[in-house]
CSV table of C-alpha atoms (C1' of nucleotides) in Angstrom, one decimal:
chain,number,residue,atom,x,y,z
W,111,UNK,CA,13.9,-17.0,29.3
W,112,UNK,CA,12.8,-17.8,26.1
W,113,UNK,CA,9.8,-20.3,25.2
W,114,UNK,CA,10.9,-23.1,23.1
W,115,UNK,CA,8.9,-23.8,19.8
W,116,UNK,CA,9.7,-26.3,17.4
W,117,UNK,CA,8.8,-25.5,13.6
W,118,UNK,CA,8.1,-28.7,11.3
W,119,UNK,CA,8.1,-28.0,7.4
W,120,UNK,CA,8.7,-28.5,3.7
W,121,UNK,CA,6.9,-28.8,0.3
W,122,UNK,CA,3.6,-30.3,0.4
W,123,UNK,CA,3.8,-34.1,0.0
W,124,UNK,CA,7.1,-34.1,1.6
W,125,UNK,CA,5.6,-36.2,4.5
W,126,UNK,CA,5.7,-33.5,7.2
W,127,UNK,CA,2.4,-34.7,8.7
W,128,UNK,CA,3.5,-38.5,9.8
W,129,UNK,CA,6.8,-37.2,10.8
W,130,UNK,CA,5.4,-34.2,12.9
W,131,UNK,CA,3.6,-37.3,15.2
W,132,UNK,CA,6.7,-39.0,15.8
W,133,UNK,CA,8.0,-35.8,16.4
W,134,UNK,CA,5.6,-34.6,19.4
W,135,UNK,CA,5.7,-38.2,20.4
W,136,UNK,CA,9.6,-38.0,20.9
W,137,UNK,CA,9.2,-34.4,22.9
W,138,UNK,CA,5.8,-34.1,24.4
W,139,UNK,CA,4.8,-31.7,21.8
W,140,UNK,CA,1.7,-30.5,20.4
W,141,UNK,CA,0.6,-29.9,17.0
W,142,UNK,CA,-0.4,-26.4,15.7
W,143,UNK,CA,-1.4,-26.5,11.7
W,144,UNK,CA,0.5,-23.5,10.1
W,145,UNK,CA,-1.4,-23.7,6.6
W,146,UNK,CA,-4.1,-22.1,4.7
W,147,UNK,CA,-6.1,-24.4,3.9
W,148,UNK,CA,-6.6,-27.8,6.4
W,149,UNK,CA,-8.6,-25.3,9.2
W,150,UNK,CA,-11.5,-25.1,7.1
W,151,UNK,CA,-13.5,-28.1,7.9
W,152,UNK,CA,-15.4,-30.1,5.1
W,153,UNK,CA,-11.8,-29.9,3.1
W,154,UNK,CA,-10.6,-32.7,4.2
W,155,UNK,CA,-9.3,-34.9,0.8
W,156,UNK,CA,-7.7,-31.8,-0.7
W,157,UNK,CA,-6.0,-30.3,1.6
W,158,UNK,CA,-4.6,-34.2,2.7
W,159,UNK,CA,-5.8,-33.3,6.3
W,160,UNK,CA,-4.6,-35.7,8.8
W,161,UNK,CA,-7.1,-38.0,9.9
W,162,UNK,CA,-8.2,-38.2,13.2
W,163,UNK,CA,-7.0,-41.9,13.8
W,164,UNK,CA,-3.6,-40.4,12.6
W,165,UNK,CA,-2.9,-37.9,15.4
W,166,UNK,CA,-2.5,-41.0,17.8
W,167,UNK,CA,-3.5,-38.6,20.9
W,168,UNK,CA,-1.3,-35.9,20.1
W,169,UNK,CA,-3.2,-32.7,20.7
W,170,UNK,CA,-3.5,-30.4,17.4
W,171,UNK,CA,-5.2,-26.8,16.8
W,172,UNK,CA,-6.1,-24.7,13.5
W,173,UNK,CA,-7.7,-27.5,12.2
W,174,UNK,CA,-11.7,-27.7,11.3
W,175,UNK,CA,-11.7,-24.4,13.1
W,176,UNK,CA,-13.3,-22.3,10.3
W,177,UNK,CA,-16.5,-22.7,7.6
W,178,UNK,CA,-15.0,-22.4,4.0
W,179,UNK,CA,-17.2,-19.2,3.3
W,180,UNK,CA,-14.8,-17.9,6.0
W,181,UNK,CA,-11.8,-15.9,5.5
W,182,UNK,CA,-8.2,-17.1,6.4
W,183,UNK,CA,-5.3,-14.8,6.5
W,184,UNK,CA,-1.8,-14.3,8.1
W,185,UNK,CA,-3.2,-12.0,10.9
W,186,UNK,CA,-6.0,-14.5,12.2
W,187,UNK,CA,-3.5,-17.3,11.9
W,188,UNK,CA,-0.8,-15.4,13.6
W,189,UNK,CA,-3.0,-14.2,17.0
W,190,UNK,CA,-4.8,-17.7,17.4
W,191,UNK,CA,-1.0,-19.7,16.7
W,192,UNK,CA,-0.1,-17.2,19.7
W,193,UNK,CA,-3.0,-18.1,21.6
W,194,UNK,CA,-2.7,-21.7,21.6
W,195,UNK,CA,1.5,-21.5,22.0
W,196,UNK,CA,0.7,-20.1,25.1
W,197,UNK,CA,-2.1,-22.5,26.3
W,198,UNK,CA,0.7,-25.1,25.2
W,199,UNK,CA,3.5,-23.7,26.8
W,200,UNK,CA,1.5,-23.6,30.5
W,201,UNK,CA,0.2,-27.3,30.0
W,202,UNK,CA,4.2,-27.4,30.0
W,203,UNK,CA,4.6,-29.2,26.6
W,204,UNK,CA,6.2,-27.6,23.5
W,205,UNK,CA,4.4,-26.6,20.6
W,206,UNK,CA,5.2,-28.0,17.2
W,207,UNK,CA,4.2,-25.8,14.5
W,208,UNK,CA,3.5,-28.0,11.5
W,209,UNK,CA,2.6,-26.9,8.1
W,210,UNK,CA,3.8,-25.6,4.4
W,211,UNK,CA,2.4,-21.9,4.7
W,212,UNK,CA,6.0,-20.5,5.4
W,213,UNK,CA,4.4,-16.7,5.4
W,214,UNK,CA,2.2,-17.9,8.4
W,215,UNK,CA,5.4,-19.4,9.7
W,216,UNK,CA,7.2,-16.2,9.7
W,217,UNK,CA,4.9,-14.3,11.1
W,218,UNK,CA,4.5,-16.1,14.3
W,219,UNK,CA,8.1,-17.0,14.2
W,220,UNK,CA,9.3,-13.3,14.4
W,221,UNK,CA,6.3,-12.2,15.6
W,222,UNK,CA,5.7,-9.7,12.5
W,223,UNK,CA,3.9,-6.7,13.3
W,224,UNK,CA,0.6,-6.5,11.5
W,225,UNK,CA,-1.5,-4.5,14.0
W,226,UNK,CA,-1.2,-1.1,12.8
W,227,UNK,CA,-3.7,-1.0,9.6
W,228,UNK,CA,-6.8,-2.3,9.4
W,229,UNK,CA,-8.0,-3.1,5.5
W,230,UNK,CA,-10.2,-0.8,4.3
W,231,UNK,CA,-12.7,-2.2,1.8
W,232,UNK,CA,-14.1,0.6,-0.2
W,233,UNK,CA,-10.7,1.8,-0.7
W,234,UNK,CA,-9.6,-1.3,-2.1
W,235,UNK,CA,-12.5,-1.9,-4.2
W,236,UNK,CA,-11.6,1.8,-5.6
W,237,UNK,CA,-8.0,0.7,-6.1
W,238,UNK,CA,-9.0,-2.4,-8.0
W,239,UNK,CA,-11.1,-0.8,-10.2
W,240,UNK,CA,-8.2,1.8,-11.1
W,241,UNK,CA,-6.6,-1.0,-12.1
W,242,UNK,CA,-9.0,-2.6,-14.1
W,243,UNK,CA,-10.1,0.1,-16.1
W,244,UNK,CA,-7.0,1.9,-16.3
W,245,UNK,CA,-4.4,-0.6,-15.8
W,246,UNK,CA,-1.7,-1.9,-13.2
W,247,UNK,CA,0.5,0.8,-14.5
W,248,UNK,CA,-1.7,3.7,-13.5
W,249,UNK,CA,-2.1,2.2,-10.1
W,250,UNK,CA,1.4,1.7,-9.3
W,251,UNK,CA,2.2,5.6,-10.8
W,252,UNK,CA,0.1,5.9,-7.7
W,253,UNK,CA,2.4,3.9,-5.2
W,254,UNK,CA,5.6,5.7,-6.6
W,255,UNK,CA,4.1,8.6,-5.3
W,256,UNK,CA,3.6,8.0,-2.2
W,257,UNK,CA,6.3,5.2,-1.6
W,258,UNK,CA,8.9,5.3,-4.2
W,259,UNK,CA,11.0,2.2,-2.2
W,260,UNK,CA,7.6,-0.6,-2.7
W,261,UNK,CA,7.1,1.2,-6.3
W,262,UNK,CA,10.5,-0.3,-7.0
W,263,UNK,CA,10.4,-3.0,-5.7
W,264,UNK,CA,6.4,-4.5,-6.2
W,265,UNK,CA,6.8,-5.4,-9.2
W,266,UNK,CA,3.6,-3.2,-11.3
W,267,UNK,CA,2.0,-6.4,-12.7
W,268,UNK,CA,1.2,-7.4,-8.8
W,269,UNK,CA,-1.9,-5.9,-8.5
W,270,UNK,CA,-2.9,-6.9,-5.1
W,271,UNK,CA,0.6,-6.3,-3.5
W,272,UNK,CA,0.3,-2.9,-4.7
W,273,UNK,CA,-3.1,-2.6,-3.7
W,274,UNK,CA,-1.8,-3.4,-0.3
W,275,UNK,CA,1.2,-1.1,-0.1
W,276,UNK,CA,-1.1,1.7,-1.1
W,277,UNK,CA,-3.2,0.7,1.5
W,278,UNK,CA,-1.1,0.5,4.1
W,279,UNK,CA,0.0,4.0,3.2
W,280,UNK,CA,-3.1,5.5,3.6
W,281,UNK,CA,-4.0,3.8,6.6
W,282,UNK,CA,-0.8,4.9,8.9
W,283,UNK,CA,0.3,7.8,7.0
W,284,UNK,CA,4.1,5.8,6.1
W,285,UNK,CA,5.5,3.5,3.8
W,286,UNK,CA,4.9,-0.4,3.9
W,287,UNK,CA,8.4,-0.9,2.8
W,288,UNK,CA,9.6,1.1,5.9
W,289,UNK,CA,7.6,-1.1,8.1
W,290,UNK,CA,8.8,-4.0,6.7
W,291,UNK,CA,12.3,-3.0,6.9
W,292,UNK,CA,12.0,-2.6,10.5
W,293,UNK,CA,10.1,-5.6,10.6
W,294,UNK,CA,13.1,-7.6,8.9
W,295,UNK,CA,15.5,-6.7,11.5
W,296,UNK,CA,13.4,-8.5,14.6
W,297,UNK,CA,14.8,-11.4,16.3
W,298,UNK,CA,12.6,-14.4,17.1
W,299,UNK,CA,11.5,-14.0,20.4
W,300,UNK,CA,11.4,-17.8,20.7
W,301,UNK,CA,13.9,-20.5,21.6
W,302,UNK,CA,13.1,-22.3,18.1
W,303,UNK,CA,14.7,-24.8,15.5
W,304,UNK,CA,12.7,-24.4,12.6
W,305,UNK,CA,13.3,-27.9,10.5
W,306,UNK,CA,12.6,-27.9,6.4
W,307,UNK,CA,11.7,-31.7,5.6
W,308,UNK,CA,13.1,-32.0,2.1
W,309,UNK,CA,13.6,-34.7,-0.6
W,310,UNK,CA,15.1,-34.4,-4.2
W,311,UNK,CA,13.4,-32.9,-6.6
W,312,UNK,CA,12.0,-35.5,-9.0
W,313,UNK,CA,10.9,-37.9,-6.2
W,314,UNK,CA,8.7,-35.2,-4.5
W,315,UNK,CA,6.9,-34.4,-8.4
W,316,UNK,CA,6.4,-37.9,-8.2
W,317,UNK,CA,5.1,-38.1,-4.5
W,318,UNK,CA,2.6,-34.8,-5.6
W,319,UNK,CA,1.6,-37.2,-8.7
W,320,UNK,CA,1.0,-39.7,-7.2
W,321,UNK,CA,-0.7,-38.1,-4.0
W,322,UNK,CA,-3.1,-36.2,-6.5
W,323,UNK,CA,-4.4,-39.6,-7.8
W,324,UNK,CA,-5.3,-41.3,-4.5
W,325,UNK,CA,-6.9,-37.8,-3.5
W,326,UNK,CA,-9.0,-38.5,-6.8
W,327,UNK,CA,-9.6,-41.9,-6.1
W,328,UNK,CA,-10.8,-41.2,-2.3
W,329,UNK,CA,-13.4,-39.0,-3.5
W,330,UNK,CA,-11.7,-35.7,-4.1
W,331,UNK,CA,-14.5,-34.9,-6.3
W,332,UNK,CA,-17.4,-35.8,-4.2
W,333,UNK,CA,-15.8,-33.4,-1.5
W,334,UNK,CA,-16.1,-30.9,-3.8
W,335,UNK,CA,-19.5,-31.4,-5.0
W,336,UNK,CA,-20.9,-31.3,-1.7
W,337,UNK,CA,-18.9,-28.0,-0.8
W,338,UNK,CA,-20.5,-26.2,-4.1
W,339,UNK,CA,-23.5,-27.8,-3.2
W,340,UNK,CA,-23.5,-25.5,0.2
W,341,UNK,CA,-22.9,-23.0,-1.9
W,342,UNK,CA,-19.6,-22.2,-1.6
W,343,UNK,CA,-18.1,-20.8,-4.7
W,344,UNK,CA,-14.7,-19.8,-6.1
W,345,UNK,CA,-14.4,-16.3,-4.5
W,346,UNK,CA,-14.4,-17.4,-1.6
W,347,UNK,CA,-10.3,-18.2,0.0
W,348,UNK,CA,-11.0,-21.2,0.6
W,349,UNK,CA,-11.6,-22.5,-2.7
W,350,UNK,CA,-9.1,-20.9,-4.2
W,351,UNK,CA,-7.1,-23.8,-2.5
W,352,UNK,CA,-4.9,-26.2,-4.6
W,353,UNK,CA,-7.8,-29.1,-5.5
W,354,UNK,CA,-10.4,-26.8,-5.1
W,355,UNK,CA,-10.3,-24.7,-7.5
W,356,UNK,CA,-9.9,-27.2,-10.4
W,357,UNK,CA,-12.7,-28.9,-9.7
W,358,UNK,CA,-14.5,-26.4,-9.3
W,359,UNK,CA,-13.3,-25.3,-12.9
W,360,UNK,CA,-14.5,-28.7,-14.0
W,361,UNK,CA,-17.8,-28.4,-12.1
W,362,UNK,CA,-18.9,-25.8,-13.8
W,363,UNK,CA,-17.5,-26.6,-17.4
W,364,UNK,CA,-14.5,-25.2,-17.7
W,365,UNK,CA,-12.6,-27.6,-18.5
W,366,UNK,CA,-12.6,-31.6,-19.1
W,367,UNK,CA,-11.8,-34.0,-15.5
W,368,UNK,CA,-8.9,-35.1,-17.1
W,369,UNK,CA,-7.3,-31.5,-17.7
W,370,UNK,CA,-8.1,-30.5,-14.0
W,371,UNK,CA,-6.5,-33.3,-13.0
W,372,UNK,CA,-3.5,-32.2,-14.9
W,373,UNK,CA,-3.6,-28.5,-14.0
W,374,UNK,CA,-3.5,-30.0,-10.2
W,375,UNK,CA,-0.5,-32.0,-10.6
W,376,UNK,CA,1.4,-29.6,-12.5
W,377,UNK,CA,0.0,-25.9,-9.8
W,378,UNK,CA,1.3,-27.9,-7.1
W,379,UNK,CA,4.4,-28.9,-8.2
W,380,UNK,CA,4.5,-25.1,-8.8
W,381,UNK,CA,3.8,-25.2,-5.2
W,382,UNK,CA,6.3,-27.5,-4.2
W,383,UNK,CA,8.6,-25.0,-6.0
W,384,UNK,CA,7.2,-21.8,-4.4
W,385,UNK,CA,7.9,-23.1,-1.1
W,386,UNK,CA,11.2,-23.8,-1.2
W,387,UNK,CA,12.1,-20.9,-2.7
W,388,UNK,CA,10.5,-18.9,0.5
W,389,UNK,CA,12.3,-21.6,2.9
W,390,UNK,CA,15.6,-21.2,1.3
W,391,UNK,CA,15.7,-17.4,2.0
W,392,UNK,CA,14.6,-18.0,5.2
W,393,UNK,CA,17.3,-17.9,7.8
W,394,UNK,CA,18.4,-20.3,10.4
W,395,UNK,CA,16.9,-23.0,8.9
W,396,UNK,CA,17.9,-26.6,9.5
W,397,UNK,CA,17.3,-28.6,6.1
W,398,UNK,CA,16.8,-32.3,6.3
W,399,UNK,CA,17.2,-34.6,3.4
W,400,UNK,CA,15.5,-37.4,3.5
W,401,UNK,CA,17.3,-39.5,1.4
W,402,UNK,CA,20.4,-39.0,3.7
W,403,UNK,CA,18.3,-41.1,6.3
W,404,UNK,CA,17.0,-43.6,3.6
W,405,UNK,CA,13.5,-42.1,3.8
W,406,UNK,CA,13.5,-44.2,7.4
W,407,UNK,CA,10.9,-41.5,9.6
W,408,UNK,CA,12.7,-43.3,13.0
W,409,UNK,CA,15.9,-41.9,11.7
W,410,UNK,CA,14.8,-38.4,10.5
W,411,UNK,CA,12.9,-38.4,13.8
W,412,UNK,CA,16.5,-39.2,15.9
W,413,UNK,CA,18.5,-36.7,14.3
W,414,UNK,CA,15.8,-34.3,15.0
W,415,UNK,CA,16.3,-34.7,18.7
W,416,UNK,CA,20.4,-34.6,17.7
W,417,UNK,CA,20.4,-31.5,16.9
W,418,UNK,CA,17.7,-30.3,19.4
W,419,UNK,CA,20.9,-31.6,21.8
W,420,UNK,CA,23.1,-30.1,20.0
W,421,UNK,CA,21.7,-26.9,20.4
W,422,UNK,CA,20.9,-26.9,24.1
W,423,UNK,CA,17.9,-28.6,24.2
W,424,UNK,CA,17.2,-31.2,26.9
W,425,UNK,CA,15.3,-33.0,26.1
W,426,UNK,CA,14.9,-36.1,28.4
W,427,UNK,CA,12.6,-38.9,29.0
W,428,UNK,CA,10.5,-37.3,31.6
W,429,UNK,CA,8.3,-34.3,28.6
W,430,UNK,CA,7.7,-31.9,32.1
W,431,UNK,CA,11.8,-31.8,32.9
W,432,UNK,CA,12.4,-31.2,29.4
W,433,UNK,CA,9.9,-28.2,28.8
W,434,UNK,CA,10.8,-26.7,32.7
W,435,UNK,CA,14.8,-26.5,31.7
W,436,UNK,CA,13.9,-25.3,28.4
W,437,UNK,CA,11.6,-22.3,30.1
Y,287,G,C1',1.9,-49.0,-56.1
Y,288,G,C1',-0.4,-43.8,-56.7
Y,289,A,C1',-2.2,-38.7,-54.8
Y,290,U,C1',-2.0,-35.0,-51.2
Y,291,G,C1',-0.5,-33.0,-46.6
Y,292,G,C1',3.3,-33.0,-43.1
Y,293,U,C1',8.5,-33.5,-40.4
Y,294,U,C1',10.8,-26.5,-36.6
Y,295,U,C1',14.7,-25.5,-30.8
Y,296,C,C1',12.4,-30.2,-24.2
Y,297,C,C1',6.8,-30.4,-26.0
Y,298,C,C1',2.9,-28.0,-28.8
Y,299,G,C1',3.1,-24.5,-32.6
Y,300,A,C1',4.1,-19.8,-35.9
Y,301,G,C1',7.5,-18.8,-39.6
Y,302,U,C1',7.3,-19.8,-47.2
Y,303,G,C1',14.5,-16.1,-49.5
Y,304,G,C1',17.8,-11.5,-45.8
Y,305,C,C1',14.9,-7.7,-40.2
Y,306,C,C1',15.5,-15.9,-37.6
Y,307,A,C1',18.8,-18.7,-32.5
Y,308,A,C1',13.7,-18.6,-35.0
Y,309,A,C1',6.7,-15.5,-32.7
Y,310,G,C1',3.3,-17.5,-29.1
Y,311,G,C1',1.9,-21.1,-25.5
Y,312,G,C1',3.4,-25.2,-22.3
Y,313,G,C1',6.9,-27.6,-19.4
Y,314,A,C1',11.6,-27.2,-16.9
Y,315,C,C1',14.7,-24.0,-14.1
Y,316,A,C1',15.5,-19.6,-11.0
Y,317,G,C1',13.5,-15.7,-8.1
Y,318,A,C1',10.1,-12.0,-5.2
Y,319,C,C1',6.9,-12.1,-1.2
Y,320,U,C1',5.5,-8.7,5.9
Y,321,G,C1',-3.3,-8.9,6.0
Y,322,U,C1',-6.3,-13.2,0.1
Y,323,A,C1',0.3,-16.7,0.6
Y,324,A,C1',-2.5,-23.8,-1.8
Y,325,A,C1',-2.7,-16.6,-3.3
Y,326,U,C1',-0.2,-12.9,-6.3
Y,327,C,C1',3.9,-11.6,-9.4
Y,328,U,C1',8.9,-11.7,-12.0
Y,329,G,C1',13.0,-13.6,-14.7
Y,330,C,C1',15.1,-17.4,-17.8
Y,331,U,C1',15.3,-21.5,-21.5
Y,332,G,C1',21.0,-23.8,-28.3
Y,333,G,C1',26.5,-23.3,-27.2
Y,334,C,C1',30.6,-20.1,-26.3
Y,335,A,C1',36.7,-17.0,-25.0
Y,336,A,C1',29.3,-13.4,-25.5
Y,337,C,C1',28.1,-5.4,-28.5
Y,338,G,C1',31.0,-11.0,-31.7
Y,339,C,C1',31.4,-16.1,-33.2
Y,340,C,C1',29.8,-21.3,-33.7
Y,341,U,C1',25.9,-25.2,-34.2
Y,342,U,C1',20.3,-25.7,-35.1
Y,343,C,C1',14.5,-26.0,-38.3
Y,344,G,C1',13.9,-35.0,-40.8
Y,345,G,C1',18.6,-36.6,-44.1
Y,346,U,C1',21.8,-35.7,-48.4
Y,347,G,C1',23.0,-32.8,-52.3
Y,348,G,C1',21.8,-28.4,-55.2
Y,349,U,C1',20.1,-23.1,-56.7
Y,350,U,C1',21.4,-18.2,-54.6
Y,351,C,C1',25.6,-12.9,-52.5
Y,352,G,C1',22.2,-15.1,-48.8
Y,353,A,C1',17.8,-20.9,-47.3
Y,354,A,C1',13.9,-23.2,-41.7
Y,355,U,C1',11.9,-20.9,-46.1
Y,356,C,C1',13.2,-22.6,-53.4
Y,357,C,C1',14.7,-27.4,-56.3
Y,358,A,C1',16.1,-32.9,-56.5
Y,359,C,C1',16.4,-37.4,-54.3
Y,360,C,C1',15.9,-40.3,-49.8
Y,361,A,C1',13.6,-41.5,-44.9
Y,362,C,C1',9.5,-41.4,-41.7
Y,363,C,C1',4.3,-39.9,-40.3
Y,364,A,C1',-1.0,-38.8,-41.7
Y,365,U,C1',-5.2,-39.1,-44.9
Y,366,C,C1',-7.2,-40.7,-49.4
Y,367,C,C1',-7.1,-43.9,-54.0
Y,368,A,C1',-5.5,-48.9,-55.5
RNA sequence: GGAUGGUUUCCCGAGUGGCCAAAGGGGACAGACUGUAAAUCUGCUGGCAACGCCUUCGGUGGUUCGAAUCCACCACCAUCCA
């Protein structure tokens, strides 16, 4: 029988985090963080982190787990989500995967397949510097040698997805695109319902807006400081995160507060957009409109568990009967 | 009241007689994504019955085969002189 796992998203801002408590609340879940950027700890204003106070008991992993000069990626996410489903699952509660990275969503979801190459650094470092001293074209002649499906469709301009296909060749001897065609065809192996939080466009701009000011005003700056200050720096993943980066491009000079403020506001927007782009080709995906439930989280929360019904979930009053008839 | 500079497509901004529905940037919108994903990259942006036609470059009128580009007047903005 199938474990059950819940999936909890949307563009940032949306609200997913207070929504996701009522959420476990309502179906003896716990939390797992499925994005990029809250399990580094000292980034907590940025990356709107959920406060301690705010989890209101309700257990939650890939958060705080890392330093910010460590790095993050899909693969790490994808074997420690799997590790702590599974702890989950045999405390008998469900796990609620919560978060806007909808690539580290997949990949547990459908349980991609990333074990069979391991990145090879001097290769890549050779590959980037084809590219930067004889251009992206020259490095994806390359790719359309060896896989002529990726060449087509990696578009050349997209240096590091090109530096990955090639590789990815070299490492297994086949073509990524042939991988990830088989890779596309997998099933979840998981009784899930994976719910998008959503909200129309112009209100969520203005949440973002409005969400990048109080981030200022809480200190989003002084976080920052004191991250450069441990020497992180810009190369590092972490900072590359949405708040991080511009002010760290402020920091050092780049530009005035007031334009990184801007440039914030306006990337993630672009990030809103990015997201539900990715969601919308996802498939089996349960969209909920907020405004259909007049923004009330009770409501959104109810016809959650409606549709959980719906579908064969029981989910009773009693969180051990519920989990048991679900395994 | 006078002088000069300006008014361009959603915004900024180039364009000084035909090759202009108008460079470039921004925003908006759409999309790709299978080991950096809060990353990286792409497309599109006057209208339409669309290899063509129509409307557009402050307004009106004029010069010209032809005007965003030249002329006249008007309106507004900016700076300077009264």
């Amino acid at each position: 029988m199938k474990q059950p796992l819940l999936i909890l998203t949307g563009p940032t801002a949306v609200g997913k985090t207070a929504l996701s408590i009522l959420l476990a609340k309502a179906v003896g879940g716990e939390i797992i963080s499925a994005d990029s950027m809250q399990v580094y700890r000292g980034m907590d204003i940025g990356s709107a982190k959920i406060k301690k106070e705010e989890m209101q008991g309700v257990p939650h992993f890939l958060i705080d787990e890392l330093e910010p000069d460590e790095t993050f990626h899909v693969v790490k996410f994808q074997s420690l989500a799997r590790k702590y489903m599974n702890e989950i699952w045999q405390r008998g509660h469900i796990p609620i995967l919560t978060g806007g990275t909808g690539f580290y969503i997949q990949a547990v979801l459908y349980d991609i397949d990333f074990t069979q190459s391991e990145s090879d650094g001097p290769y890549r470092a050779e590959l980037e510097r084809t590219a930067r001293e004889q251009g992206a074209r020259t490095l994806h002649e390359q790719l359309r040698l060896v896989d002529p499906v990726s060449a087509r469709d990696i578009h050349e301009n997209n240096v590091k997805r090109v530096i990955r296909a090639l590789e990815f060749y070299k490492e297994t001897g086949t073509p990524i695109s042939k991988h990830n065609e088989q890779e596309r065809k997998k099933e979840s192996p998981y009784q899930f319902a994976y719910f998008v939080l959503n909200d129309d466009r112009e209100r969520l701009y203005g949440r973002i807006d409005k969400r990048v000011d109080k981030m200022i005003e809480e200190g989003l700056l002084d976080e920052v400081k004191r991250l450069k200050a441990r020497g992180f720096t810009k190369e590092m993943v972490s900072m590359q995160g949405l708040g991080y980066k511009e002010m760290l491009a402020f920091l050092d000079g780049a530009c005035s507060f007031e334009e990184a403020v801007y440039i914030l506001k306006r990337d993630t927007r672009h990030f809103a957009k990015r997201q539900l782009t990715w969601f919308k080709r996802e498939r089996d995906v349960i969209w909920i409109d907020k405004g259909a439930y007049q923004y009330d989280e009770k409501r959104i929360c109810s016809a959650i568990l409606e549709e959980l019904k719906n579908r064969g979930w029981k989910i009773g009053e009693n969180h051990e009967d519920t989990v048991r008839s679900n395994v």
